[in-house]
Coordinates of C-alpha atoms and ligand atoms in Angstrom, one line a residue:
M29 CA 0.1 0.0 0.1
T30 CA 1.2 3.3 -1.1
D31 CA 1.6 6.1 2.1
Q32 CA -0.7 8.3 0.7
A33 CA -3.7 5.3 0.5
N34 CA -2.3 4.0 4.2
Q35 CA -2.8 7.5 5.8
R36 CA -6.8 7.7 4.1
Q37 CA -7.1 4.4 5.5
K38 CA -5.8 5.0 8.8
F39 CA -8.3 8.2 8.6
W40 CA -11.3 6.2 8.0
R41 CA -11.0 3.6 10.4
R42 CA -10.1 6.3 13.3
Y43 CA -12.3 8.8 12.4
I44 CA -15.4 7.3 10.4
F45 CA -15.9 3.6 11.1
S46 CA -13.8 3.4 14.1
V47 CA -14.3 1.3 16.8
D48 CA -13.0 2.9 19.9
H49 CA -15.3 4.0 22.3
K50 CA -14.6 7.8 22.4
V51 CA -15.0 8.3 18.7
I52 CA -18.6 6.4 18.4
G53 CA -19.5 8.7 21.8
L54 CA -18.7 11.5 19.8
Q55 CA -20.2 10.7 16.6
Y56 CA -23.4 10.0 18.6
A57 CA -23.2 13.1 20.0
V58 CA -23.0 15.2 17.3
T59 CA -25.6 13.7 15.3
A60 CA -27.7 13.8 17.8
L61 CA -27.3 17.7 18.2
V62 CA -28.1 17.9 14.5
F63 CA -31.1 15.9 14.3
L64 CA -32.1 17.5 17.9
L65 CA -31.9 21.2 15.8
F66 CA -33.6 19.8 13.0
G67 CA -36.3 18.7 15.0
F68 CA -36.3 22.0 17.0
I69 CA -37.0 23.9 13.5
L70 CA -40.4 21.5 12.9
M71 CA -41.6 22.7 16.0
L72 CA -41.2 26.0 15.6
I73 CA -42.7 26.0 11.9
M74 CA -45.7 24.6 14.1
R75 CA -45.3 26.4 16.6
W76 CA -46.0 29.7 14.3
Q77 CA -48.8 28.2 12.5
L78 CA -50.3 27.7 16.0
A79 CA -49.7 31.4 16.6
Y80 CA -50.7 33.0 13.2
P81 CA -53.0 30.7 11.8
G82 CA -52.6 30.2 8.1
E83 CA -50.0 32.9 7.4
V84 CA -47.1 32.4 5.5
V85 CA -44.1 30.8 7.7
P86 CA -41.3 33.4 7.2
V87 CA -37.5 32.1 5.9
V88 CA -38.1 28.7 5.3
G89 CA -41.7 29.2 3.8
S90 CA -41.2 28.6 0.3
L91 CA -39.8 25.2 1.1
L92 CA -42.8 23.6 2.4
S93 CA -45.8 24.5 0.3
E94 CA -46.2 26.8 -2.9
S95 CA -48.5 28.9 -0.5
G96 CA -46.0 29.4 2.0
I97 CA -48.4 28.1 4.4
L98 CA -48.0 25.2 6.7
T99 CA -50.5 22.8 5.1
P100 CA -52.8 20.3 7.7
D101 CA -50.7 17.5 6.4
L102 CA -47.8 18.8 6.7
Y103 CA -48.8 20.2 9.8
N104 CA -49.7 16.2 10.9
S105 CA -46.0 14.8 9.5
F106 CA -44.1 17.5 11.5
G107 CA -46.2 16.8 14.6
A108 CA -45.3 13.2 14.2
M109 CA -41.7 13.8 13.1
H110 CA -40.9 16.2 16.1
G111 CA -41.6 13.3 18.9
T112 CA -39.5 10.6 16.8
I113 CA -36.6 12.8 16.4
M114 CA -36.7 14.6 19.5
I115 CA -37.0 11.3 21.5
F116 CA -35.4 8.6 19.5
L117 CA -33.0 10.3 17.1
G118 CA -32.4 13.0 19.6
V119 CA -32.1 12.7 23.0
V120 CA -32.2 9.2 23.8
P121 CA -28.8 8.8 21.4
L122 CA -27.3 11.6 23.0
A123 CA -27.8 10.5 26.9
V124 CA -27.1 6.8 26.0
G125 CA -24.7 6.9 23.0
G126 CA -23.0 10.0 23.6
F127 CA -22.3 10.7 27.0
G128 CA -22.8 6.8 28.0
N129 CA -20.0 5.8 25.3
Y130 CA -17.8 8.3 26.0
V131 CA -17.8 8.6 29.8
L132 CA -19.1 5.0 31.4
P133 CA -15.7 3.5 29.9
L134 CA -13.1 6.1 31.5
Q135 CA -15.6 5.9 34.7
I136 CA -14.9 2.0 35.7
G137 CA -11.1 2.1 34.4
A138 CA -12.3 0.5 31.6
P139 CA -10.2 -0.3 28.1
D140 CA -13.0 0.3 26.1
M141 CA -16.3 -1.2 25.4
A142 CA -17.0 -5.2 25.7
F143 CA -17.9 -5.7 21.9
P144 CA -16.0 -2.6 20.4
R145 CA -17.5 -3.9 16.7
I146 CA -20.9 -3.9 18.3
N147 CA -20.5 -0.8 19.3
M148 CA -19.9 0.3 16.1
A149 CA -22.6 -1.4 14.3
S150 CA -25.1 0.2 16.7
Y151 CA -24.3 3.6 15.6
W152 CA -24.6 2.5 12.4
A153 CA -27.9 1.1 12.4
Y154 CA -28.7 4.2 14.4
F155 CA -27.2 6.6 11.4
L156 CA -29.1 4.4 9.0
G157 CA -32.3 4.7 10.7
G158 CA -32.3 8.7 11.7
V159 CA -31.4 9.0 7.8
T160 CA -33.9 6.4 6.5
M161 CA -36.7 8.7 8.5
L162 CA -35.2 11.9 7.4
A163 CA -35.2 10.7 3.6
S164 CA -39.3 10.1 3.9
F165 CA -39.9 13.9 3.9
F166 CA -39.0 13.3 0.5
L167 CA -41.1 11.3 -0.6
P168 CA -44.4 12.1 -2.8
T169 CA -46.8 11.6 -0.1
G170 CA -44.7 13.2 2.7
A171 CA -43.2 11.9 6.0
A172 CA -45.4 9.8 8.5
S173 CA -48.2 11.6 10.2
S174 CA -50.0 9.8 12.7
G175 CA -48.7 10.8 15.8
W176 CA -44.8 9.7 17.4
T177 CA -47.4 7.0 18.6
S178 CA -48.1 5.5 15.4
Y179 CA -51.7 4.5 16.8
P180 CA -53.9 2.2 14.5
P181 CA -55.9 2.4 12.5
L182 CA -55.3 5.8 11.2
S183 CA -51.3 4.8 11.1
V184 CA -52.5 1.6 9.2
I185 CA -54.5 3.4 6.3
A186 CA -51.8 6.4 6.3
N187 CA -49.7 7.4 3.2
T188 CA -46.0 5.3 2.7
G189 CA -44.1 7.8 5.0
E190 CA -45.5 5.4 7.6
T191 CA -44.1 2.8 6.0
V192 CA -40.5 4.4 6.0
W193 CA -41.3 5.5 9.6
L194 CA -41.4 1.7 10.6
V195 CA -38.7 0.9 8.7
G196 CA -36.6 3.4 10.6
M197 CA -38.0 2.5 13.6
A198 CA -36.9 -0.8 13.4
L199 CA -33.1 0.0 12.8
L200 CA -33.3 2.4 15.6
I201 CA -34.6 -0.6 18.1
T202 CA -32.0 -2.7 16.7
S203 CA -29.3 0.0 17.6
S204 CA -30.2 0.2 20.8
L205 CA -30.5 -3.6 21.4
L206 CA -27.0 -4.0 20.4
G207 CA -26.0 -0.7 22.4
S208 CA -27.8 -2.1 25.2
I209 CA -25.9 -5.8 25.7
N210 CA -22.9 -4.0 25.3
F211 CA -23.6 -1.9 28.5
I212 CA -24.4 -4.4 30.6
T213 CA -21.9 -6.3 29.8
T214 CA -19.2 -3.7 29.9
V215 CA -20.5 -3.0 33.6
I216 CA -20.5 -6.1 34.8
Q217 CA -16.8 -7.3 33.2
L218 CA -14.8 -4.5 32.6
R219 CA -15.0 -2.3 36.5
T220 CA -11.3 -2.1 37.0
R221 CA -9.9 -3.7 40.2
G222 CA -11.6 -2.7 43.2
L223 CA -14.5 -1.0 41.5
T224 CA -16.9 -2.8 43.8
W225 CA -20.9 -2.1 43.0
M226 CA -21.0 0.4 45.5
R227 CA -18.0 2.5 44.3
L228 CA -19.8 2.9 41.6
P229 CA -20.3 6.9 40.1
F230 CA -24.0 7.3 40.3
F231 CA -23.7 7.8 36.6
V232 CA -22.5 4.6 35.6
W233 CA -25.4 3.1 37.6
A234 CA -28.1 5.0 35.8
Q235 CA -26.5 4.5 32.5
F236 CA -26.4 0.6 33.9
V237 CA -30.1 0.2 34.5
T238 CA -31.2 2.5 31.7
A239 CA -29.4 -0.1 29.3
F240 CA -32.0 -2.8 31.0
L241 CA -35.0 -0.9 30.2
L242 CA -33.6 -0.5 26.5
L243 CA -32.9 -4.1 26.5
L244 CA -36.4 -5.5 28.0
A245 CA -39.1 -2.7 26.6
F246 CA -37.8 -2.1 23.0
P247 CA -38.3 -6.1 21.6
P248 CA -42.0 -5.1 22.0
L249 CA -42.4 -2.6 19.9
E250 CA -39.9 -4.0 17.0
A251 CA -42.3 -6.6 17.3
A252 CA -45.0 -4.9 17.1
A253 CA -43.5 -2.3 14.1
F254 CA -43.2 -5.4 12.0
L255 CA -46.8 -6.8 12.5
Q256 CA -47.7 -3.2 11.7
L257 CA -46.0 -3.4 8.4
M258 CA -47.2 -6.6 7.8
D259 CA -50.5 -5.3 8.0
R260 CA -49.6 -2.2 5.5
L261 CA -47.6 -4.4 2.9
A262 CA -49.1 -8.1 3.3
G263 CA -52.4 -7.6 4.2
T264 CA -53.0 -8.7 7.5
S265 CA -55.4 -7.3 10.0
F266 CA -53.5 -7.4 13.5
F267 CA -54.1 -3.9 14.9
L268 CA -57.4 -3.4 11.8
P269 CA -60.8 -4.4 13.3
S270 CA -63.3 -5.4 11.4
G271 CA -65.9 -3.2 9.9
L272 CA -63.8 -0.4 9.4
Y273 CA -65.4 2.7 7.3
V274 CA -62.9 4.8 5.4
G275 CA -64.4 7.5 3.4
G276 CA -67.5 6.2 3.3
E277 CA -66.8 2.2 2.5
V278 CA -65.9 -0.6 4.8
L279 CA -62.3 -1.4 5.0
E280 CA -61.3 -5.2 3.3
A281 CA -59.6 -6.7 6.4
S282 CA -58.5 -9.7 6.4
G283 CA -59.7 -10.4 9.9
G284 CA -60.9 -8.6 13.2
G285 CA -57.6 -7.2 14.8
S286 CA -57.4 -5.1 17.7
P287 CA -55.9 -1.5 17.8
L288 CA -55.9 -1.7 21.7
L289 CA -53.0 -4.4 21.0
W290 CA -50.8 -1.8 19.8
Q291 CA -51.0 0.7 22.6
H292 CA -50.5 -2.0 25.0
L293 CA -47.2 -2.9 22.5
F294 CA -46.5 0.3 22.2
W295 CA -47.0 2.0 25.7
F296 CA -45.1 -1.4 27.1
L297 CA -41.7 0.3 25.7
A298 CA -43.3 4.2 25.7
H299 CA -43.0 4.5 29.4
P300 CA -39.9 2.5 30.3
E301 CA -38.5 4.8 27.4
V302 CA -39.8 8.0 29.4
Y303 CA -36.8 6.9 32.2
V304 CA -34.6 5.7 29.5
L305 CA -34.6 9.9 29.1
I306 CA -34.6 10.7 32.4
L307 CA -32.1 8.2 34.1
P308 CA -28.9 9.4 32.1
A309 CA -29.9 12.9 32.8
L310 CA -30.4 12.3 36.7
G311 CA -26.5 10.5 36.7
I312 CA -25.1 13.5 34.8
V313 CA -26.4 15.9 37.0
G314 CA -25.7 13.4 40.0
E315 CA -22.1 14.0 39.1
I316 CA -22.2 17.8 38.7
I317 CA -23.9 18.3 42.2
A318 CA -21.2 16.2 43.9
N319 CA -18.2 17.5 42.0
N320 CA -19.5 21.3 42.4
A321 CA -20.7 21.1 45.8
R322 CA -17.8 19.7 47.1
R323 CA -19.7 17.3 49.3
P324 CA -20.7 13.6 48.6
L325 CA -23.5 12.5 47.2
W326 CA -26.1 12.6 50.4
G327 CA -27.8 9.0 50.5
Y328 CA -25.8 7.5 47.6
R329 CA -26.7 3.9 48.4
S330 CA -30.7 5.1 48.8
M331 CA -30.0 6.7 45.4
V332 CA -29.2 3.7 43.4
Y333 CA -31.5 1.6 45.4
S334 CA -34.3 3.8 44.0
V335 CA -32.7 3.9 40.4
I336 CA -33.4 -0.1 40.0
F337 CA -36.8 0.3 42.1
L338 CA -37.5 2.7 39.1
G339 CA -36.7 0.4 36.4
F340 CA -38.5 -1.9 37.4
M341 CA -41.6 -0.4 38.3
S342 CA -42.0 1.7 34.7
F343 CA -42.5 -1.9 33.6
I344 CA -45.7 -1.6 35.5
V345 CA -47.7 1.6 34.7
W346 CA -47.8 2.0 30.8
A347 CA -51.7 1.2 30.6
H348 CA -51.8 4.9 32.7
H349 CA -51.5 6.3 29.1
M350 CA -54.9 4.2 28.1
F351 CA -57.1 5.2 31.1
L352 CA -60.0 6.2 27.9
T353 CA -60.0 3.2 26.3
G354 CA -62.8 1.5 28.4
M355 CA -59.9 -0.8 30.8
G356 CA -62.5 -0.9 33.3
T357 CA -62.1 0.7 37.0
T358 CA -60.2 -2.7 38.3
M359 CA -57.6 -2.0 35.8
A360 CA -57.6 1.4 36.1
A361 CA -57.2 1.0 39.9
F362 CA -54.3 -1.6 39.8
F363 CA -52.5 1.2 36.9
Q364 CA -53.4 4.5 38.9
T365 CA -51.5 2.7 42.2
T366 CA -48.5 1.7 41.0
T367 CA -47.7 5.2 38.5
M368 CA -48.5 6.7 42.2
I369 CA -45.5 4.1 43.7
I370 CA -43.4 5.0 40.6
S371 CA -43.3 8.7 42.1
I372 CA -41.6 7.8 45.4
P373 CA -38.1 6.6 44.4
S374 CA -38.1 9.6 42.0
V375 CA -38.5 12.0 44.4
I376 CA -35.8 10.2 46.7
I377 CA -33.7 10.8 44.3
L378 CA -34.6 14.4 43.5
S379 CA -34.8 15.4 47.5
A380 CA -31.1 13.3 48.1
L381 CA -29.9 15.9 44.9
F382 CA -31.2 18.9 46.8
I383 CA -30.0 17.8 50.4
S384 CA -26.4 16.9 49.1
L385 CA -26.0 20.7 48.4
W386 CA -26.7 21.3 52.2
G387 CA -23.5 22.8 53.8
G388 CA -21.8 22.5 50.5
S389 CA -19.5 25.4 49.1
I390 CA -21.0 26.0 46.1
R391 CA -19.3 26.3 42.5
F392 CA -21.5 28.5 40.7
T393 CA -19.9 27.3 36.9
T394 CA -21.9 26.9 34.0
P395 CA -22.6 22.9 34.3
M396 CA -23.6 23.6 38.0
L397 CA -26.4 26.1 36.9
F398 CA -27.3 23.5 34.3
A399 CA -27.6 21.0 36.8
L400 CA -29.5 23.4 39.4
G401 CA -31.5 24.5 36.8
F402 CA -32.5 21.1 35.9
L403 CA -34.2 20.3 39.5
P404 CA -37.2 22.9 39.7
M405 CA -37.5 21.9 36.3
F406 CA -37.7 18.2 36.6
G407 CA -39.7 18.7 39.7
I408 CA -42.5 20.4 37.7
G409 CA -42.4 17.7 34.7
G410 CA -43.2 15.4 37.5
L411 CA -45.4 17.0 39.6
T412 CA -47.8 17.6 36.7
G413 CA -47.6 14.1 36.3
L414 CA -49.4 13.1 38.7
P415 CA -52.6 14.2 37.8
L416 CA -52.3 12.4 34.5
G417 CA -51.6 9.1 36.7
L418 CA -54.9 9.4 38.2
A419 CA -57.8 7.7 35.5
S420 CA -60.7 10.3 37.5
S421 CA -58.3 13.7 36.3
D422 CA -56.8 11.7 33.3
I423 CA -60.8 11.9 31.8
H424 CA -60.3 15.6 31.3
L425 CA -56.8 16.3 31.3
H426 CA -56.2 13.6 28.3
D427 CA -54.6 14.7 25.1
T428 CA -55.0 17.8 25.9
Y429 CA -52.1 20.8 26.1
Y430 CA -51.8 20.0 29.6
V431 CA -50.2 16.7 28.9
I432 CA -47.8 18.1 26.1
G433 CA -46.8 20.6 29.1
H434 CA -46.5 17.8 31.1
F435 CA -43.5 15.9 29.9
H436 CA -42.3 18.8 27.6
Y437 CA -41.1 19.6 31.5
V438 CA -39.3 16.7 32.1
V439 CA -37.8 16.4 28.8
A440 CA -36.8 20.1 27.5
P441 CA -36.2 21.8 30.2
G442 CA -35.3 18.6 32.6
T443 CA -33.2 16.1 30.7
I444 CA -31.8 18.6 27.7
F445 CA -30.3 20.9 30.4
A446 CA -28.8 18.3 32.0
L447 CA -27.6 17.0 28.8
F448 CA -26.0 20.7 28.6
A449 CA -24.7 20.2 31.8
G450 CA -22.9 17.2 30.6
I451 CA -21.6 18.9 27.9
Y452 CA -20.1 21.7 29.5
Y453 CA -18.9 19.3 32.3
W454 CA -17.1 16.8 30.3
F455 CA -15.8 19.3 27.1
P456 CA -12.4 19.6 28.8
K457 CA -12.1 15.5 29.0
V458 CA -12.7 15.5 25.2
T459 CA -10.7 18.2 24.2
G460 CA -8.1 19.4 26.6
R461 CA -10.1 22.9 26.5
K462 CA -12.8 24.5 29.1
M463 CA -15.8 26.2 27.3
N464 CA -16.2 29.9 27.5
E465 CA -18.1 30.6 31.1
R466 CA -19.7 34.0 29.8
L467 CA -20.9 33.0 26.8
G468 CA -22.3 29.6 29.1
R469 CA -24.2 32.0 31.6
I470 CA -25.7 34.0 28.8
H471 CA -27.0 30.3 27.2
F472 CA -28.1 29.4 31.3
W473 CA -30.2 32.2 31.9
S474 CA -31.7 33.3 28.7
S475 CA -32.3 29.3 27.8
I476 CA -33.9 28.7 31.5
I477 CA -36.4 32.1 30.8
F478 CA -37.7 31.3 27.4
M479 CA -38.1 27.6 28.5
N480 CA -40.4 28.2 31.1
G481 CA -41.7 31.0 28.4
V482 CA -42.8 27.9 26.1
F483 CA -44.2 25.3 28.2
M484 CA -45.8 27.3 31.1
P485 CA -48.8 28.2 29.5
M486 CA -49.5 25.0 28.1
F487 CA -50.6 23.9 31.5
V488 CA -53.0 26.3 31.5
Q489 CA -54.9 25.7 27.8
G490 CA -54.4 22.0 28.7
L491 CA -56.8 23.2 31.9
A492 CA -58.9 25.1 29.8
G493 CA -59.7 21.8 27.8
V494 CA -57.5 23.0 24.4
S495 CA -56.4 19.9 22.2
R496 CA -53.0 19.2 21.5
R497 CA -53.9 18.2 18.0
L498 CA -55.6 21.5 16.7
Y499 CA -54.1 22.6 13.2
D500 CA -55.6 26.1 14.1
G501 CA -54.6 26.2 17.8
G502 CA -58.2 26.7 18.7
L503 CA -59.2 29.1 16.4
A504 CA -62.8 27.5 15.8
Y505 CA -63.5 26.2 19.0
L506 CA -65.5 28.3 21.4
H507 CA -64.2 27.2 24.8
A508 CA -60.5 27.7 23.3
Q509 CA -60.9 31.5 22.7
P510 CA -60.1 32.9 26.1
V511 CA -57.2 31.2 26.3
L512 CA -56.1 31.6 22.8
H513 CA -53.7 34.5 23.2
W514 CA -51.0 32.6 25.1
N515 CA -50.0 31.0 21.8
K516 CA -48.3 34.2 20.5
F517 CA -46.7 34.5 24.0
M518 CA -45.3 30.8 23.3
T519 CA -44.1 31.3 19.7
V520 CA -42.6 34.7 20.6
S521 CA -40.7 32.6 23.6
A522 CA -39.8 29.8 21.2
I523 CA -38.3 32.2 19.0
L524 CA -36.0 33.4 21.6
L525 CA -35.5 30.4 23.1
S526 CA -33.6 29.5 19.4
L527 CA -31.6 33.0 19.5
S528 CA -30.4 31.6 23.3
Q529 CA -28.7 28.3 21.7
I530 CA -26.4 30.6 19.1
P531 CA -24.1 31.7 22.0
F532 CA -23.9 27.7 22.6
I533 CA -23.4 26.8 19.3
V534 CA -20.8 29.7 18.7
N535 CA -19.1 28.6 22.0
L536 CA -19.1 25.2 21.2
I537 CA -17.3 25.5 18.0
L538 CA -14.8 28.2 19.4
S539 CA -13.7 26.4 22.2
I540 CA -12.3 23.3 20.4
R541 CA -9.5 25.2 18.8
K542 CA -9.4 28.7 21.1
G543 CA -10.9 27.4 24.7
K544 CA -8.7 28.2 27.5
E545 CA -6.1 25.1 27.9
V546 CA -6.7 23.0 31.5
S547 CA -5.4 20.3 33.6
S548 CA -6.3 17.1 33.0
N549 CA -8.8 17.1 36.0
P550 CA -9.8 20.8 35.9
W551 CA -12.8 20.5 38.2
E552 CA -11.1 18.3 41.1
A553 CA -12.9 15.8 40.4
T554 CA -13.1 12.1 42.4
T555 CA -13.9 9.8 39.7
L556 CA -11.5 7.9 37.5
E557 CA -12.4 9.3 34.0
W558 CA -10.9 12.7 35.6
A559 CA -8.4 11.0 38.0
A560 CA -6.8 8.5 36.3
A561 CA -7.0 9.2 32.6
P562 CA -5.2 12.0 30.7
S563 CA -7.2 14.5 29.3
P564 CA -8.2 14.0 26.1
P565 CA -7.7 10.7 26.8
V566 CA -5.0 7.8 25.2
A567 CA -6.7 6.9 21.8
H568 CA -6.8 3.0 22.3
G569 CA -6.8 1.7 25.8
N570 CA -7.9 5.0 28.2
F571 CA -5.2 4.8 30.4
T572 CA -1.3 5.0 30.5
Q573 CA -1.7 3.0 33.6
V574 CA -4.6 0.7 34.3
P575 CA -6.1 2.4 37.4
E576 CA -7.1 0.7 40.3
V577 CA -9.4 1.5 42.7
Y578 CA -9.5 2.6 46.8
R579 CA -12.5 4.0 48.0
S580 CA -16.3 5.3 46.7
A581 CA -16.7 7.8 44.1
Y582 CA -17.6 11.0 46.0
E583 CA -15.0 12.4 48.9
Y584 CA -14.6 15.6 49.2
N585 CA -13.8 17.4 51.9
V586 CA -13.1 14.3 53.7
P587 CA -11.4 15.2 58.0
V588 CA -7.7 12.7 57.5
G589 CA -6.2 13.2 60.6
G590 CA -6.4 16.5 62.4
A591 CA -7.3 18.1 58.8
V592 CA -9.6 18.4 56.3
K593 CA -8.4 17.2 52.6
E594 CA -10.1 18.8 49.5
F595 CA -10.9 15.7 47.6
F596 CA -9.7 12.3 47.5
P597 CA -9.6 10.7 43.9
Q598 CA -10.6 6.9 43.8
N599 CA -7.6 5.8 43.2
E600 CA -5.5 7.5 45.3
P601 CA -4.6 4.8 48.1
G602 CA -4.4 5.8 51.2
E603 CA -6.9 6.1 54.6
S604 CA -9.9 8.5 54.7
Ligands
CU726 CU1 -46.2 6.8 30.9

């Protein structure tokens, strides 16, 4: 091979088809951020339509339709794709594929993931799934339009975009199954010497339980996706009821299927999926709070047990999404009870994080601001979920904007804030440089203000009974009139929120080359990724020397003899 060809091969092996968990983690992170941005733009266009129904969409209008207006069909497509993109292509790949891949092996002192090639396959299945989904926008019929839940019978009789959506989902699910097997094996097998279960950083625990959720919850949806594909393409009727009228005529279905079956299979995945979104975020926030409060995590053990219990419970609450399907009071009673129980471990974790701040000398760095912002936002998200978990109040609130407000508080100012915190926190690990603090603070304060401007009024609209799926934002509905003016407020907030992301993007790009150079442990952290590895870590193997662990994960301000030691890295021998 010539030298040049050799170089070229090295480039491809190293940056594109890499098997190094760090490169794969970055591939995930960058791809997910691009998808998130795209999903965000879809949201902006929908919000424009809600505030100014039927008016030409500025800037991108000519791309949407001849008239420049977001048509009802496109609105439905955007709604379905916004949800799908944000969850399956954005937040989860960033939280698990990005942060999990990059940080977890380093935190447990491992040279790489247990199966580096499966890791690479997992990224490429995700990439392919994402591209497939987005390509469906170019179909003559447009992208999927039956909501991110793809409920039959509507989804089975819907346009070709739905078929592509199902194929894309099958690829994405395959990706996360490959990933979760890898995470579980890595944590069980590759922990370095001395790193017992109760010495694991909380982030590792969060990722470990998340991997189990993905492994156990996704297969039912993968099966369901294939069944729906067969309903669409092979003339079966797993989800199509007999005697269904479409356009005034009875639809020929081969046998009596059940649309409810899909709901069960879908929500059996999608409720645990909520915790797939949240747990890694809690893990990130835990790391950052302990580090910046310079205190051990309060109640570390109870937090670990809570995470495990949460993971277990998340499998027996799914039908709280289905109170309106006529399930009967006994079933409803069971599911609302389990739903109330699952709030207990969440409250324990959130309280433990709050109490960890007690008596700490807090450093208000940008990652810490985002971590602290996460706590109340996630709190609002969780508390507003309770009325939805009770059948009687859910009957009023079901499918209103209240629901949209609730889960966006969990995911947008909640989880995404935690992901921002993580980016600012681990950036020096990846690049050896810090991101700019001033830009970071501008990013934080403007984001938290406008985030609330977007989502808080949704509770008001929802309580007033405005449906979540209205193309005209409620214009045609008498009962929506008193709360209609909030649409403009939310849309303006959303536009300002998008402007607030500019300092972040500028900061991210500039800091890669121009950020302040820092030592390998700039936050004075105790966990292995900072204490034992150089920043950036060695390309293969991560550590110049295999680390050994002597203590628990967060020994900050520990009394030793008569003095107080500021922090004890996990790999530092000696007594504390
Ligand atoms: Cu749920």
